[in-house]
């Protein structure tokens, strides 16, 4: 008989996952603990292993589908077992398919309720489309706006065929190619939209003189290399942040919208926005206040590499209180970071370059760079944000005042 594999409870409030990529296909033999599928949750991308040795009998969720925890996603014919249990598919909960991936349900039978939202019904009335004659491509056969437009002759439904050139049929230009928004890219899109539509975001920018840090780094570069550490300017920023955040607790906080409460954090878990080949990932440096400069640099490098290699653990993506994003070698003049919701502050670190500056009424060459601070104005006022950023800049411009020999390792 068949063994039904359900999407497991991946932990910490994860209620659903997106089927990013199947690693097996129907009819393929699998062994116990062999990876079956890659699933993306709000927390991480994980591989689900096979709980049994056998043969893949049926795959119940397409790539791009979003399925709740507990949904049957694949059935395995256990080695030596009999026929598949006929109810295996019946246990599967409806999934939300990605564009280009849905299987359309048949049009409703006579007298059967048509599944469509009020907005879709209004659109159908406007276009003169009888919903009873439309085949729904949405979850559980729900009729979408794209289905109605297609029925009215305005284009293909969400799961419609594509041309040989990759462009969707029904009006798309033959020079266009449609790429499904899946996996981490979809999570980033959802998160950014939710962040911008929820928080009252604004950005404050100030210039920082990094000359003293450049000199300090140069003076300790050999010592760092001997300890196996690549000492970066970002490590100094991370090392300076906890002490400044302690003085401005509103920035080390989240906003609980449902309870209308600001949640102040008495711990300092700094997010490291990291670019990967699939998109932006934010691993967390937990209890950053306990790390010396070299340990901070080592942890930054370890987490960034783990993110790029897709080897982050779930706990390394959870519990952040404040985020830092660096534009790296292509730092630019400044950017406007988007909040990592529900956090209320994010710091952008930009290019550090030699520029002329006025010091003691003299024009001298200094290592200057901009810092941009985006804030949720519902929690942090502009004056508080400015005070925080200037306090951080003061720290960074005088590293020897807080970095003793004992603070390095």
Coordinates of N, CA and C in Angstrom, one line a residue, residues 258-365:
X258 N -1.6 43.7 15.8 CA -2.8 43.2 16.2 C -3.1 43.6 17.7
X259 N -2.1 43.7 18.5 CA -2.3 44.0 19.9 C -2.0 45.5 20.1
X260 N -1.6 46.3 19.1 CA -1.3 47.7 19.2 C -0.3 47.9 20.3
X261 N 0.8 47.1 20.3 CA 1.8 47.2 21.3 C 3.2 47.3 20.7
X262 N 4.1 48.1 21.2 CA 5.5 48.1 20.8 C 6.2 47.1 21.7
X263 N 6.9 46.2 21.1 CA 7.6 45.2 21.9 C 9.1 45.5 21.9
X264 N 9.6 46.0 23.1 CA 11.0 46.4 23.2 C 11.8 45.1 23.6
X265 N 12.9 45.0 22.9 CA 13.8 43.8 23.0 C 15.0 44.1 23.9
X266 N 15.1 43.3 25.0 CA 16.3 43.4 25.9 C 17.4 42.5 25.4
X267 N 17.4 42.2 24.2 CA 18.5 41.4 23.6 C 18.8 42.0 22.2
X268 N 20.0 41.7 21.7 CA 20.4 42.4 20.4 C 20.8 41.4 19.4
X269 N 19.8 41.0 18.6 CA 20.0 40.0 17.5 C 20.0 40.8 16.2
X270 N 21.2 40.9 15.6 CA 21.3 41.8 14.4 C 21.2 41.0 13.1
X271 N 20.3 41.4 12.3 CA 20.1 40.7 11.0 C 21.1 41.2 10.0
X272 N 21.6 40.3 9.2 CA 22.7 40.6 8.1 C 22.0 40.3 6.8
X273 N 21.5 41.4 6.1 CA 20.9 41.2 4.8 C 22.0 40.8 3.8
X274 N 21.8 39.6 3.2 CA 22.8 38.9 2.4 C 22.2 38.6 1.0
X275 N 22.9 39.0 0.0 CA 22.5 38.7 -1.4 C 22.9 37.3 -1.7
X276 N 22.0 36.5 -2.3 CA 22.3 35.2 -2.7 C 21.8 35.1 -4.2
X277 N 22.1 33.9 -4.8 CA 21.7 33.8 -6.2 C 20.2 33.7 -6.4
X278 N 19.5 33.5 -5.3 CA 18.0 33.4 -5.3 C 17.3 34.6 -4.8
X279 N 18.1 35.5 -4.2 CA 17.5 36.7 -3.6 C 18.1 37.1 -2.3
X280 N 17.5 38.0 -1.6 CA 18.0 38.5 -0.3 C 17.6 37.6 0.8
X281 N 18.5 37.2 1.6 CA 18.3 36.4 2.8 C 18.8 37.2 4.0
X282 N 18.2 37.0 5.2 CA 18.6 37.8 6.4 C 18.9 36.8 7.5
X283 N 20.2 36.3 7.6 CA 20.5 35.5 8.8 C 20.8 36.4 10.0
X284 N 20.8 35.8 11.2 CA 20.8 36.6 12.4 C 22.1 36.3 13.2
X285 N 22.7 37.4 13.6 CA 23.8 37.3 14.6 C 23.2 37.4 16.0
X286 N 23.0 36.3 16.6 CA 22.3 36.3 17.9 C 23.3 36.8 19.0
X287 N 22.7 37.6 19.9 CA 23.4 38.2 21.1 C 24.7 38.8 20.6
X288 N 24.5 39.8 19.7 CA 25.7 40.4 19.1 C 26.5 41.2 20.2
X289 N 25.8 41.6 21.3 CA 26.5 42.4 22.3 C 27.6 41.6 23.0
X290 N 27.6 40.2 22.8 CA 28.6 39.4 23.5 C 29.9 39.1 22.6
X291 N 29.9 39.6 21.4 CA 30.9 39.2 20.4 C 32.0 40.4 20.3
X292 N 33.2 40.0 20.4 CA 34.3 40.9 20.1 C 34.4 41.2 18.6
X293 N 35.3 42.1 18.2 CA 35.4 42.5 16.9 C 35.8 41.3 15.9
X294 N 36.8 40.5 16.3 CA 37.2 39.4 15.4 C 36.1 38.3 15.4
X295 N 35.5 38.1 16.5 CA 34.4 37.1 16.5 C 33.2 37.6 15.7
X296 N 33.0 38.9 15.7 CA 31.9 39.4 14.9 C 32.2 39.3 13.4
X297 N 33.4 39.6 13.0 CA 33.8 39.4 11.6 C 33.7 38.0 11.2
X298 N 34.1 37.1 12.1 CA 34.1 35.6 11.7 C 32.6 35.2 11.6
X299 N 31.7 35.6 12.4 CA 30.3 35.2 12.4 C 29.6 35.8 11.1
X300 N 30.0 37.1 10.8 CA 29.4 37.7 9.6 C 29.8 36.9 8.4
X301 N 31.0 36.5 8.3 CA 31.5 35.7 7.1 C 30.9 34.4 7.1
X302 N 30.7 33.7 8.2 CA 30.2 32.4 8.3 C 28.7 32.4 7.9
X303 N 27.9 33.3 8.4 CA 26.5 33.4 8.1 C 26.3 33.8 6.6
X304 N 27.1 34.7 6.1 CA 26.9 35.1 4.7 C 27.2 33.9 3.8
X305 N 28.2 33.1 4.1 CA 28.6 32.0 3.2 C 27.5 30.9 3.3
X306 N 27.0 30.7 4.5 CA 25.9 29.7 4.7 C 24.7 30.1 4.0
X307 N 24.4 31.4 3.9 CA 23.2 31.9 3.2 C 23.4 31.6 1.7
X308 N 24.6 31.9 1.2 CA 24.9 31.7 -0.2 C 24.9 30.2 -0.6
X309 N 25.3 29.4 0.3 CA 25.3 27.9 0.1 C 24.0 27.2 0.4
X310 N 23.0 28.0 0.9 CA 21.7 27.5 1.3 C 21.8 26.5 2.4
X311 N 22.7 26.8 3.4 CA 22.9 25.9 4.5 C 22.6 26.5 5.8
X312 N 21.8 27.5 5.8 CA 21.4 28.1 7.1 C 20.4 27.3 7.8
X313 N 20.5 27.2 9.2 CA 19.6 26.5 10.0 C 18.4 27.4 10.3
X314 N 17.3 26.8 10.6 CA 16.1 27.6 10.9 C 16.3 28.7 12.0
X315 N 17.0 28.3 13.1 CA 17.3 29.2 14.2 C 18.2 30.3 13.8
X316 N 18.9 30.2 12.7 CA 19.8 31.3 12.2 C 19.0 32.3 11.4
X317 N 17.7 32.1 11.2 CA 16.9 33.0 10.5 C 15.8 33.6 11.4
X318 N 15.8 33.3 12.6 CA 14.8 33.7 13.5 C 15.2 34.6 14.7
X319 N 14.3 35.5 15.1 CA 14.6 36.3 16.3 C 15.3 37.6 16.1
X320 N 15.4 38.1 14.9 CA 16.1 39.4 14.7 C 15.4 40.5 15.3
X321 N 16.2 41.5 15.8 CA 15.6 42.7 16.4 C 16.0 44.0 15.6
X322 N 17.0 44.0 14.8 CA 17.5 45.1 14.1 C 18.3 44.6 12.9
X323 N 18.1 45.2 11.7 CA 18.8 44.7 10.5 C 19.8 45.7 9.9
X324 N 20.9 45.1 9.4 CA 21.9 46.0 8.6 C 22.0 45.4 7.2
X325 N 21.9 46.3 6.3 CA 22.1 45.9 4.9 C 23.3 46.7 4.3
X326 N 24.2 46.1 3.6 CA 25.3 46.7 3.0 C 25.3 46.5 1.5
X327 N 25.5 47.6 0.8 CA 25.5 47.5 -0.7 C 26.9 47.0 -1.2
X328 N 27.8 46.7 -0.3 CA 29.0 46.0 -0.7 C 30.0 46.9 -1.6
X329 N 30.6 46.2 -2.5 CA 31.6 46.9 -3.4 C 31.0 47.9 -4.3
X330 N 29.7 47.7 -4.6 CA 29.0 48.6 -5.5 C 28.1 49.4 -4.6
X331 N 28.7 50.1 -3.6 CA 28.0 50.7 -2.5 C 27.1 51.9 -2.9
X332 N 27.4 52.6 -4.0 CA 26.6 53.8 -4.3 C 26.7 54.9 -3.3
X333 N 26.0 56.0 -3.5 CA 26.0 57.1 -2.6 C 25.0 56.8 -1.4
X334 N 23.8 56.4 -1.7 CA 22.9 56.0 -0.7 C 21.8 55.2 -1.3
X335 N 21.0 54.5 -0.5 CA 19.8 53.8 -0.9 C 18.8 53.9 0.3
X336 N 17.5 53.6 0.0 CA 16.5 53.6 1.0 C 16.1 52.2 1.3
X337 N 16.7 51.6 2.4 CA 16.4 50.3 2.8 C 14.9 50.1 3.2
X338 N 14.3 49.0 2.9 CA 12.9 48.7 3.3 C 13.0 47.9 4.6
X339 N 12.1 48.3 5.5 CA 12.1 47.6 6.8 C 11.9 46.1 6.7
X340 N 12.5 45.4 7.6 CA 12.4 43.9 7.7 C 11.2 43.7 8.7
X341 N 10.0 43.8 8.2 CA 8.8 43.8 9.1 C 8.8 42.5 9.9
X342 N 8.4 42.6 11.2 CA 7.8 43.7 12.0 C 8.9 44.6 12.7
X343 N 10.1 44.5 12.4 CA 11.1 45.4 13.0 C 10.8 46.8 12.6
X344 N 11.3 47.8 13.4 CA 11.0 49.2 13.1 C 12.2 50.0 12.6
X345 N 13.3 49.3 12.4 CA 14.5 50.1 12.0 C 15.4 49.2 11.1
X346 N 16.1 49.7 10.1 CA 17.1 49.0 9.3 C 18.1 50.1 8.9
X347 N 19.4 49.6 9.0 CA 20.5 50.5 8.7 C 21.2 50.1 7.4
X348 N 21.4 51.1 6.5 CA 22.1 50.8 5.2 C 23.5 51.4 5.3
X349 N 24.5 50.6 4.9 CA 25.9 51.0 4.9 C 26.3 51.0 3.4
X350 N 26.9 52.2 3.0 CA 27.2 52.4 1.6 C 28.7 52.6 1.4
X351 N 29.1 52.9 0.2 CA 30.5 52.9 -0.2 C 31.3 53.9 0.7
X352 N 32.5 53.4 1.0 CA 33.5 54.2 1.8 C 34.6 54.6 0.8
X353 N 34.7 55.8 0.5 CA 35.7 56.3 -0.5 C 36.5 57.5 0.0
X354 N 37.6 57.7 -0.6 CA 38.5 58.9 -0.2 C 37.9 60.1 -0.9
X355 N 37.6 61.1 -0.1 CA 37.0 62.4 -0.6 C 37.6 63.6 0.2
X356 N 37.6 64.7 -0.5 CA 38.0 65.9 0.3 C 37.0 66.3 1.3
X357 N 37.5 66.7 2.5 CA 36.7 67.1 3.6 C 37.3 68.3 4.3
X358 N 36.5 69.1 5.0 CA 37.0 70.2 5.7 C 37.2 69.8 7.2
X359 N 38.5 69.8 7.7 CA 38.8 69.5 9.1 C 39.6 70.6 9.6
X360 N 39.2 71.2 10.7 CA 39.9 72.4 11.3 C 40.2 73.4 10.2
X361 N 39.2 73.8 9.4 CA 39.3 74.8 8.4 C 40.3 74.5 7.3
X362 N 40.7 73.2 7.2 CA 41.6 72.8 6.1 C 41.0 71.7 5.3
X363 N 41.2 71.7 4.0 CA 40.7 70.7 3.1 C 41.7 69.5 3.1
X364 N 41.2 68.3 3.6 CA 42.1 67.1 3.7 C 41.3 66.0 3.1
X365 N 42.1 64.9 2.8 CA 41.5 63.7 2.3 C 41.1 62.8 3.4

